[in-house]
Amino acid sequence: MDFSSKILENAVNEVSRLPGIGKRTALRLVLHLLKQPKENTAYLSEALLHLRNDVKNCEKCFNISDTDLCDICNNVKRNPEIVCVVEDIRDVMAIEGTSQFNGLYHVLGGKISPIEGIGPQNLQIESLVKKIAEGEIKELIFALSSTMEGDTTNFYIYKQIEKFEIITSTIARGIAVGDELEFADEVTLGRSIVNRIPFTQSLRA
Amino acid sequence: MDFSSKILENAVNEVSRLPGIGKRTALRLVLHLLKQPKENTAYLSEALLHLRNDVKNCEKCFNISDTDLCDICNNVKRNPEIVCVVEDIRDVMAIEGTSQFNGLYHVLGGKISPIEGIGPQNLQIESLVKKIAEGEIKELIFALSSTMEGDTTNFYIYKQIEKFEIITSTIARGIAVGDELEFADEVTLGRSIVNRIPFTQSLRA
C-alpha cells in the first residue's frame, strides 16, 4: 500500500498490529475516525491509555478489576470454598452469564502453550497452588477450553495439587443444548455417553 | 455484557464505536492490548491522536496529506489537464496501484446520499466546479463506485459543469479481467457489449 501521508501510514500500521485487523481494515477504521469529530478520537485514545495504565488484577482471583479485590471476591454471598479455574476474563463473563455458579474464580491468564512460548511460570498457577495449600478451598472446577493446551494445563495443575485433599472436577463436555445428535462430532458424542448422568439430575438445570 | 471493571467497560465501548467492530471483538482487542507492553498502547493512542489532529487535506485535490499540497499535486511530471474524480483516498490508492493514470485527482470525500444525510454541500463539488471554471482542466474522468449514489453524484457534477468546454469520461464498466462470462451479471455484461471497444485498442493496456 502506498500512502499519501506518513501520519496516516503510521496510524494504519499501529491499528493493524491488533489481532485480526489487516491493513485494509485498519485504513477503513482510521478513515472513519477522520470523518468523526476530533473528540471521538480523543475519547478512544484516552480510554485505551486509561485501561492500560490504571486497570488492576484482583489480588485474589486475578480477574480484571478497578479495585484491589474484584466485586466477585468481595461479595460475601459467594462461596469461597468452590473455585473455578478459567483462562481469562471472557470465561468469567461467560460463566457469570449463566447464573449457575456461586463460587469464586481463579483466572490463569492463558493456557500452557509451548508453541506460543507460554509456560506454567507465565500463568497464575503458583498462586493457585498456594491458595489451595492454605486450605480454604474444598472444590476446584477446571473450566478451560477443550483443546490440547487446555487439557495440558488442567493436567499440569492437577499434578501440582493432587497431594491436597480437595475435590477436583471439570465442566461437562457433551452435546450442546438444542443440538441435533446427527451433527455432533464423534469425540463429543462419545464423551457424552461415557459421562452420562442420572436422568433426574438432568431435570434440575 | 457484565464487566468486572468500569475502566475495561469504557475501553470496550469506545473501541466498539468503530465501524464493523462489535462488543466481543472490542473486548478481544483491548484484552490483547492488556497483554502487550504498555508502550504499544501508548504508540497506538499517540498515532491516532496525531492523525486526527495533524493530518491535512491537500489544498488542491483534497487527498489526505502531511503537507499543504500532496505529493501527487506537487509532482511536475503529472498532467494537470486530466483530473480523475474519486470518492476517497482509498480510490486514489487503488488507481495509483495500477500505474495507468498520470493526471491529478479530485477527492470528493464521499457520495451524495440522502439516506445518510450527505448532500452536495458536504462534498468537495463546489471546489471542483471552481477549478474547472478557472480553465486548467481539459478532461474530467468520473471514477466513482457503480452504485445509485455514485451515479447520482456523477450526474449532479455533470449538470454543474456541462456549460464548460471540457471532455468528461467515465471509467469503463465491464467484465473483470479473468472473469468467466457465464458468471457475470446481466447488467454488467449488457454494458460491456454496448460499450465495446476496437479490438486493437484492447491490446494496448
Short mmCIF file of C-alpha atoms in Angstrom, two decimals:
data_model
loop_
_atom_site.label_atom_id
_atom_site.label_comp_id
_atom_site.label_asym_id
_atom_site.label_seq_id
_atom_site.Cartn_x
_atom_site.Cartn_y
_atom_site.Cartn_z
CA MET A 1 0.00 0.00 0.00
CA ASP A 2 1.27 3.44 -0.99
CA PHE A 3 0.15 6.14 1.41
CA SER A 4 -0.04 9.81 0.56
CA SER A 5 0.67 10.69 4.20
CA LYS A 6 3.25 9.36 6.67
CA ILE A 7 0.96 10.23 9.59
CA LEU A 8 -1.82 8.17 8.05
CA GLU A 9 0.56 5.32 7.29
CA ASN A 10 1.80 5.31 10.88
CA ALA A 11 -1.75 5.21 12.27
CA VAL A 12 -2.69 2.37 9.91
CA ASN A 13 0.42 0.42 10.93
CA GLU A 14 -0.36 0.81 14.64
CA VAL A 15 -4.00 -0.22 14.24
CA SER A 16 -3.06 -3.21 12.06
CA ARG A 17 -0.92 -4.62 14.88
CA LEU A 18 -4.15 -5.55 16.63
CA PRO A 19 -5.05 -9.22 16.20
CA GLY A 20 -7.30 -10.00 13.23
CA ILE A 21 -7.01 -6.49 11.76
CA GLY A 22 -5.24 -6.21 8.43
CA LYS A 23 -4.02 -3.09 6.65
CA ARG A 24 -7.22 -2.60 4.70
CA THR A 25 -9.43 -2.84 7.76
CA ALA A 26 -7.06 -0.55 9.66
CA LEU A 27 -7.29 2.02 6.86
CA ARG A 28 -11.08 1.82 6.94
CA LEU A 29 -11.08 2.35 10.71
CA VAL A 30 -8.74 5.34 10.73
CA LEU A 31 -10.55 6.99 7.80
CA HIS A 32 -13.73 6.59 9.84
CA LEU A 33 -12.07 8.40 12.74
CA LEU A 34 -11.04 11.20 10.38
CA LYS A 35 -14.67 11.74 9.41
CA GLN A 36 -15.81 11.86 13.03
CA PRO A 37 -15.40 14.82 15.43
CA LYS A 38 -11.95 15.12 17.00
CA GLU A 39 -13.38 14.35 20.45
CA ASN A 40 -14.19 10.78 19.41
CA THR A 41 -10.55 10.01 18.70
CA ALA A 42 -9.58 11.75 21.93
CA TYR A 43 -12.06 9.64 23.92
CA LEU A 44 -10.83 6.44 22.28
CA SER A 45 -7.14 7.18 22.91
CA GLU A 46 -7.89 8.27 26.45
CA ALA A 47 -9.91 5.13 27.19
CA LEU A 48 -7.16 2.85 25.89
CA LEU A 49 -4.41 4.63 27.84
CA HIS A 50 -6.55 4.71 30.98
CA LEU A 51 -7.21 0.98 30.63
CA ARG A 52 -3.59 0.04 30.02
CA ASN A 53 -2.19 2.20 32.81
CA ASP A 54 -4.81 2.05 35.54
CA VAL A 55 -6.63 -1.25 35.41
CA LYS A 56 -5.64 -3.81 38.04
CA ASN A 57 -5.82 -7.52 38.53
CA CYS A 58 -7.78 -8.67 41.56
CA GLU A 59 -5.25 -9.72 44.21
CA LYS A 60 -7.18 -12.88 44.95
CA CYS A 61 -8.54 -14.23 41.66
CA PHE A 62 -6.52 -12.17 39.10
CA ASN A 63 -9.68 -11.10 37.31
CA ILE A 64 -9.51 -7.60 35.79
CA SER A 65 -10.75 -5.09 38.34
CA ASP A 66 -10.77 -1.38 39.18
CA THR A 67 -10.08 -2.14 42.84
CA ASP A 68 -7.60 -4.36 44.71
CA LEU A 69 -10.27 -7.02 45.24
CA CYS A 70 -12.82 -7.61 42.47
CA ASP A 71 -16.58 -7.44 43.02
CA ILE A 72 -16.90 -11.22 42.92
CA CYS A 73 -14.20 -11.87 45.55
CA ASN A 74 -15.66 -9.03 47.64
CA ASN A 75 -19.16 -10.50 47.58
CA VAL A 76 -19.86 -12.16 50.95
CA LYS A 77 -22.78 -14.08 49.46
CA ARG A 78 -20.46 -16.14 47.29
CA ASN A 79 -18.98 -19.43 48.44
CA PRO A 80 -15.18 -19.15 48.75
CA GLU A 81 -14.86 -22.94 49.12
CA ILE A 82 -15.59 -23.61 45.45
CA VAL A 83 -13.15 -22.13 42.93
CA CYS A 84 -13.50 -22.28 39.18
CA VAL A 85 -10.22 -22.17 37.20
CA VAL A 86 -10.58 -20.26 33.93
CA GLU A 87 -8.32 -18.95 31.23
CA ASP A 88 -9.27 -15.30 31.11
CA ILE A 89 -11.85 -12.68 31.98
CA ARG A 90 -14.07 -13.59 29.00
CA ASP A 91 -14.65 -17.01 30.55
CA VAL A 92 -15.58 -15.39 33.86
CA MET A 93 -18.11 -13.23 31.99
CA ALA A 94 -19.48 -16.26 30.15
CA ILE A 95 -19.94 -18.32 33.34
CA GLU A 96 -21.40 -15.35 35.24
CA GLY A 97 -23.88 -15.04 32.38
CA THR A 98 -25.29 -18.49 33.20
CA SER A 99 -26.14 -17.56 36.85
CA GLN A 100 -25.33 -21.22 37.69
CA PHE A 101 -22.14 -20.66 39.68
CA ASN A 102 -21.90 -19.10 43.11
CA GLY A 103 -18.27 -19.75 43.98
CA LEU A 104 -15.16 -17.73 43.22
CA TYR A 105 -12.84 -17.78 40.22
CA HIS A 106 -9.14 -18.13 39.60
CA VAL A 107 -8.04 -16.52 36.34
CA LEU A 108 -4.88 -18.14 34.96
CA GLY A 109 -4.26 -15.54 32.28
CA GLY A 110 -3.85 -18.09 29.50
CA LYS A 111 -3.05 -21.73 28.82
CA ILE A 112 0.25 -23.58 28.76
CA SER A 113 1.34 -23.37 25.13
CA PRO A 114 4.95 -24.19 24.25
CA ILE A 115 4.34 -23.03 20.66
CA GLU A 116 3.43 -19.52 21.85
CA GLY A 117 6.16 -19.63 24.49
CA ILE A 118 3.73 -19.70 27.42
CA GLY A 119 4.92 -21.91 30.26
CA PRO A 120 3.47 -22.53 33.75
CA GLN A 121 5.61 -19.70 35.13
CA ASN A 122 3.78 -17.20 32.87
CA LEU A 123 0.41 -18.15 34.35
CA GLN A 124 -1.18 -17.74 37.78
CA ILE A 125 -0.56 -21.37 38.72
CA GLU A 126 1.82 -20.92 41.67
CA SER A 127 -0.66 -18.54 43.32
CA LEU A 128 -3.43 -21.13 42.84
CA VAL A 129 -1.36 -23.88 44.46
CA LYS A 130 -0.56 -21.51 47.34
CA LYS A 131 -4.26 -20.71 47.83
CA ILE A 132 -5.07 -24.41 47.93
CA ALA A 133 -2.21 -25.12 50.36
CA GLU A 134 -3.72 -22.52 52.71
CA GLY A 135 -6.73 -24.83 52.96
CA GLU A 136 -9.76 -22.60 52.33
CA ILE A 137 -10.73 -24.27 49.04
CA LYS A 138 -12.76 -27.50 49.08
CA GLU A 139 -13.54 -27.95 45.39
CA LEU A 140 -11.67 -26.88 42.29
CA ILE A 141 -13.56 -26.84 38.97
CA PHE A 142 -11.46 -26.87 35.81
CA ALA A 143 -13.20 -24.80 33.12
CA LEU A 144 -10.55 -24.37 30.45
CA SER A 145 -11.16 -24.73 26.72
CA SER A 146 -11.37 -28.30 25.49
CA THR A 147 -8.16 -28.11 23.45
CA MET A 148 -4.77 -29.75 23.73
CA GLU A 149 -3.43 -26.68 25.53
CA GLY A 150 -6.42 -26.60 27.89
CA ASP A 151 -6.07 -30.30 28.72
CA THR A 152 -2.32 -29.92 29.26
CA THR A 153 -2.89 -27.00 31.62
CA ASN A 154 -5.58 -28.90 33.54
CA PHE A 155 -3.27 -31.88 33.94
CA TYR A 156 -0.28 -29.77 34.98
CA ILE A 157 -2.32 -28.07 37.69
CA TYR A 158 -3.84 -31.38 38.77
CA LYS A 159 -0.36 -32.86 39.28
CA GLN A 160 0.64 -29.87 41.42
CA ILE A 161 -2.37 -30.17 43.73
CA GLU A 162 -3.18 -33.88 43.88
CA LYS A 163 -1.38 -34.08 47.23
CA PHE A 164 -4.01 -31.81 48.80
CA GLU A 165 -7.33 -33.21 49.96
CA ILE A 166 -9.72 -31.31 47.72
CA ILE A 167 -12.35 -32.33 45.19
CA THR A 168 -11.35 -31.61 41.60
CA SER A 169 -13.94 -31.59 38.86
CA THR A 170 -14.17 -30.45 35.27
CA ILE A 171 -17.09 -28.92 33.44
CA ALA A 172 -19.17 -31.44 31.46
CA ARG A 173 -18.35 -31.96 27.79
CA GLY A 174 -21.26 -33.12 25.71
CA ILE A 175 -23.89 -32.29 23.16
CA ALA A 176 -24.84 -28.60 23.34
CA VAL A 177 -28.42 -27.86 24.37
CA GLY A 178 -30.51 -27.55 21.21
CA ASP A 179 -28.04 -29.51 19.03
CA GLU A 180 -29.05 -32.42 16.79
CA LEU A 181 -27.23 -35.67 17.57
CA GLU A 182 -26.52 -36.48 13.92
CA PHE A 183 -24.38 -33.36 13.50
CA ALA A 184 -22.33 -33.81 16.68
CA ASP A 185 -18.71 -34.86 16.29
CA GLU A 186 -17.82 -38.39 17.37
CA VAL A 187 -15.48 -37.48 20.22
CA THR A 188 -18.04 -35.19 21.87
CA LEU A 189 -20.86 -37.69 21.39
CA GLY A 190 -18.66 -40.49 22.73
CA ARG A 191 -17.78 -38.48 25.83
CA SER A 192 -21.41 -37.56 26.41
CA ILE A 193 -22.28 -41.29 26.51
CA VAL A 194 -19.40 -42.28 28.77
CA ASN A 195 -20.12 -39.41 31.16
CA ARG A 196 -23.89 -39.84 31.19
CA ILE A 197 -25.76 -38.52 34.22
CA PRO A 198 -28.86 -39.72 36.10
CA PHE A 199 -31.95 -38.55 34.20
CA THR A 200 -33.44 -36.98 37.32
CA GLN A 201 -30.32 -34.84 37.66
CA SER A 202 -30.77 -33.50 34.13
CA LEU A 203 -34.17 -32.14 35.08
CA ARG A 204 -32.65 -29.74 37.59
CA ALA A 205 -30.65 -27.31 35.48
CA MET B 1 -22.20 -7.99 28.89
CA ASP B 2 -21.36 -7.64 32.56
CA PHE B 3 -17.91 -6.20 33.12
CA SER B 4 -15.89 -6.59 36.29
CA SER B 5 -14.22 -3.23 35.64
CA LYS B 6 -15.65 0.15 34.62
CA ILE B 7 -12.35 1.12 33.00
CA LEU B 8 -12.46 -2.03 30.87
CA GLU B 9 -16.11 -1.45 30.01
CA ASN B 10 -15.37 2.11 28.93
CA ALA B 11 -12.48 1.00 26.70
CA VAL B 12 -14.63 -1.73 25.12
CA ASN B 13 -17.43 0.78 24.49
CA GLU B 14 -15.09 3.24 22.79
CA VAL B 15 -13.49 0.58 20.58
CA SER B 16 -16.89 -0.87 19.63
CA ARG B 17 -17.94 2.52 18.20
CA LEU B 18 -15.62 1.79 15.29
CA PRO B 19 -17.48 0.52 12.22
CA GLY B 20 -17.77 -3.26 11.97
CA ILE B 21 -16.44 -3.86 15.49
CA GLY B 22 -18.89 -5.33 17.97
CA LYS B 23 -18.54 -5.65 21.73
CA ARG B 24 -16.98 -9.10 21.60
CA THR B 25 -14.34 -8.09 19.08
CA ALA B 26 -13.67 -4.91 21.05
CA LEU B 27 -13.15 -6.97 24.20
CA ARG B 28 -10.75 -9.27 22.37
CA LEU B 29 -8.77 -6.26 21.10
CA VAL B 30 -8.46 -4.48 24.45
CA LEU B 31 -7.54 -7.72 26.25
CA HIS B 32 -4.81 -8.12 23.64
CA LEU B 33 -3.52 -4.63 24.48
CA LEU B 34 -3.50 -5.55 28.18
CA LYS B 35 -1.21 -8.50 27.44
CA GLN B 36 1.19 -6.34 25.43
CA PRO B 37 3.78 -3.90 26.85
CA LYS B 38 2.37 -0.52 27.88
CA GLU B 39 4.33 1.22 25.11
CA ASN B 40 2.23 -0.47 22.43
CA THR B 41 -0.96 1.12 23.72
CA ALA B 42 0.87 4.44 24.06
CA TYR B 43 2.08 4.24 20.44
CA LEU B 44 -1.41 3.36 19.21
CA SER B 45 -3.10 6.21 21.10
CA GLU B 46 -0.41 8.64 20.04
CA ALA B 47 -0.69 7.63 16.37
CA LEU B 48 -4.47 8.06 16.39
CA LEU B 49 -4.34 11.47 18.10
CA HIS B 50 -1.52 12.62 15.81
CA LEU B 51 -3.53 11.54 12.79
CA ARG B 52 -6.76 13.18 13.89
CA ASN B 53 -5.14 16.45 14.93
CA ASP B 54 -2.32 16.95 12.46
CA VAL B 55 -3.20 15.37 9.15
CA LYS B 56 -4.28 17.78 6.40
CA ASN B 57 -6.23 17.66 3.19
CA CYS B 58 -4.31 18.69 0.09
CA GLU B 59 -5.47 22.22 -0.79
CA LYS B 60 -5.81 21.29 -4.44
CA CYS B 61 -7.19 17.75 -4.63
CA PHE B 62 -8.37 17.20 -1.00
CA ASN B 63 -6.43 13.96 -0.74
CA ILE B 64 -5.06 13.23 2.75
CA SER B 65 -1.59 14.73 3.04
CA ASP B 66 1.06 15.76 5.57
CA THR B 67 1.74 18.97 3.66
CA ASP B 68 -0.43 21.72 2.15
CA LEU B 69 -0.07 20.22 -1.31
CA CYS B 70 0.03 16.43 -1.66
CA ASP B 71 2.85 14.55 -3.39
CA ILE B 72 0.71 13.90 -6.45
CA CYS B 73 -0.31 17.55 -6.96
CA ASN B 74 3.29 18.58 -6.27
CA ASN B 75 4.67 16.20 -8.91
CA VAL B 76 5.59 18.25 -12.00
CA LYS B 77 5.70 15.08 -14.12
CA ARG B 78 1.95 14.61 -13.79
CA ASN B 79 -0.52 16.09 -16.24
CA PRO B 80 -2.71 18.70 -14.52
CA GLU B 81 -5.07 18.81 -17.52
CA ILE B 82 -6.63 15.43 -16.73
CA VAL B 83 -8.42 15.11 -13.40
CA CYS B 84 -9.93 11.95 -12.01
CA VAL B 85 -12.88 12.43 -9.63
CA VAL B 86 -12.93 9.85 -6.83
CA GLU B 87 -14.80 9.27 -3.62
CA ASP B 88 -12.00 8.95 -1.11
CA ILE B 89 -8.33 8.31 -0.55
CA ARG B 90 -8.73 4.54 -0.91
CA ASP B 91 -9.75 5.04 -4.52
CA VAL B 92 -6.69 7.20 -5.12
CA MET B 93 -4.54 4.41 -3.69
CA ALA B 94 -6.30 1.82 -5.85
CA ILE B 95 -5.85 3.81 -9.08
CA GLU B 96 -2.25 4.70 -8.22
CA GLY B 97 -1.67 0.98 -7.78
CA THR B 98 -2.49 0.40 -11.46
CA SER B 99 0.22 2.83 -12.72
CA GLN B 100 -2.17 3.60 -15.62
CA PHE B 101 -3.05 7.18 -14.69
CA ASN B 102 -0.74 10.15 -14.89
CA GLY B 103 -3.14 13.03 -14.21
CA LEU B 104 -4.29 14.55 -10.94
CA TYR B 105 -7.17 13.63 -8.64
CA HIS B 106 -10.08 15.39 -7.05
CA VAL B 107 -11.25 13.67 -3.86
CA LEU B 108 -14.93 14.38 -3.16
CA GLY B 109 -14.92 12.95 0.35
CA GLY B 110 -17.98 10.75 -0.26
CA LYS B 111 -21.02 10.36 -2.49
CA ILE B 112 -24.35 12.17 -2.49
CA SER B 113 -26.55 10.01 -0.25
CA PRO B 114 -29.81 11.45 1.05
CA ILE B 115 -30.28 8.40 3.31
CA GLU B 116 -27.02 9.14 5.12
CA GLY B 117 -27.73 12.89 5.05
CA ILE B 118 -24.88 13.66 2.65
CA GLY B 119 -25.77 16.38 0.16
CA PRO B 120 -23.64 18.12 -2.50
CA GLN B 121 -22.72 20.83 0.03
CA ASN B 122 -20.98 18.20 2.22
CA LEU B 123 -18.69 17.17 -0.62
CA GLN B 124 -15.88 18.91 -2.50
CA ILE B 125 -18.09 19.66 -5.51
CA GLU B 126 -18.09 23.46 -5.43
CA SER B 127 -14.28 23.47 -5.36
CA LEU B 128 -14.25 21.13 -8.38
CA VAL B 129 -16.59 23.39 -10.36
CA LYS B 130 -14.40 26.38 -9.44
CA LYS B 131 -11.25 24.56 -10.62
CA ILE B 132 -12.92 23.76 -13.94
CA ALA B 133 -14.18 27.36 -14.33
CA GLU B 134 -10.58 28.50 -13.96
CA GLY B 135 -9.86 26.62 -17.19
CA GLU B 136 -6.81 24.49 -16.47
CA ILE B 137 -8.62 21.15 -16.74
CA LYS B 138 -9.26 19.61 -20.18
CA GLU B 139 -10.63 16.21 -19.25
CA LEU B 140 -12.57 15.04 -16.22
CA ILE B 141 -12.76 11.29 -15.54
CA PHE B 142 -15.55 10.11 -13.24
CA ALA B 143 -14.32 7.14 -11.20
CA LEU B 144 -16.98 6.73 -8.52
CA SER B 145 -18.45 3.41 -7.41
CA SER B 146 -21.03 1.96 -9.76
CA THR B 147 -23.92 2.37 -7.32
CA MET B 148 -27.03 4.51 -7.29
CA GLU B 149 -25.24 7.06 -5.09
CA GLY B 150 -22.20 7.05 -7.37
CA ASP B 151 -24.32 7.54 -10.49
CA THR B 152 -26.32 10.33 -8.80
CA THR B 153 -23.12 12.11 -7.81
CA ASN B 154 -21.66 11.75 -11.32
CA PHE B 155 -24.84 13.20 -12.83
CA TYR B 156 -25.06 16.06 -10.34
CA ILE B 157 -21.47 17.09 -11.08
CA TYR B 158 -22.03 16.67 -14.83
CA LYS B 159 -25.01 19.05 -14.70
CA GLN B 160 -22.88 21.64 -12.88
CA ILE B 161 -20.08 21.55 -15.42
CA GLU B 162 -21.75 20.81 -18.76
CA LYS B 163 -21.58 24.51 -19.64
CA PHE B 164 -17.77 24.35 -19.66
CA GLU B 165 -15.92 23.06 -22.70
CA ILE B 166 -14.17 20.02 -21.28
CA ILE B 167 -14.19 16.33 -22.08
CA THR B 168 -15.99 14.22 -19.48
CA SER B 169 -15.48 10.49 -19.37
CA THR B 170 -16.21 7.67 -17.00
CA ILE B 171 -14.15 4.58 -16.25
CA ALA B 172 -15.22 1.52 -18.25
CA ARG B 173 -17.71 -0.89 -16.70
CA GLY B 174 -17.43 -4.41 -17.96
CA ILE B 175 -16.35 -7.95 -17.29
CA ALA B 176 -13.39 -8.03 -14.91
CA VAL B 177 -10.14 -9.36 -16.32
CA GLY B 178 -10.00 -13.10 -15.61
CA ASP B 179 -13.77 -13.47 -15.12
CA GLU B 180 -15.86 -16.12 -16.86
CA LEU B 181 -18.72 -14.70 -18.97
CA GLU B 182 -21.28 -17.20 -17.69
CA PHE B 183 -20.96 -15.91 -14.12
CA ALA B 184 -21.16 -12.20 -14.98
CA ASP B 185 -24.37 -10.36 -14.03
CA GLU B 186 -26.64 -9.31 -16.91
CA VAL B 187 -26.33 -5.56 -16.41
CA THR B 188 -22.54 -5.62 -16.48
CA LEU B 189 -22.45 -7.98 -19.45
CA GLY B 190 -25.01 -5.84 -21.28
CA ARG B 191 -22.97 -2.69 -20.69
CA SER B 192 -19.80 -4.40 -21.82
CA ILE B 193 -21.46 -5.22 -25.16
CA VAL B 194 -22.99 -1.76 -25.68
CA ASN B 195 -19.68 -0.06 -24.80
CA ARG B 196 -17.46 -2.41 -26.78
CA ILE B 197 -14.09 -1.04 -27.90
CA PRO B 198 -11.96 -1.63 -31.03
CA PHE B 199 -10.04 -4.89 -30.61
CA THR B 200 -6.73 -3.23 -31.38
CA GLN B 201 -7.33 -0.81 -28.51
CA SER B 202 -7.78 -3.71 -26.10
CA LEU B 203 -4.28 -4.93 -26.94
CA ARG B 204 -2.70 -1.78 -25.52
CA ALA B 205 -3.49 -1.95 -21.81
#
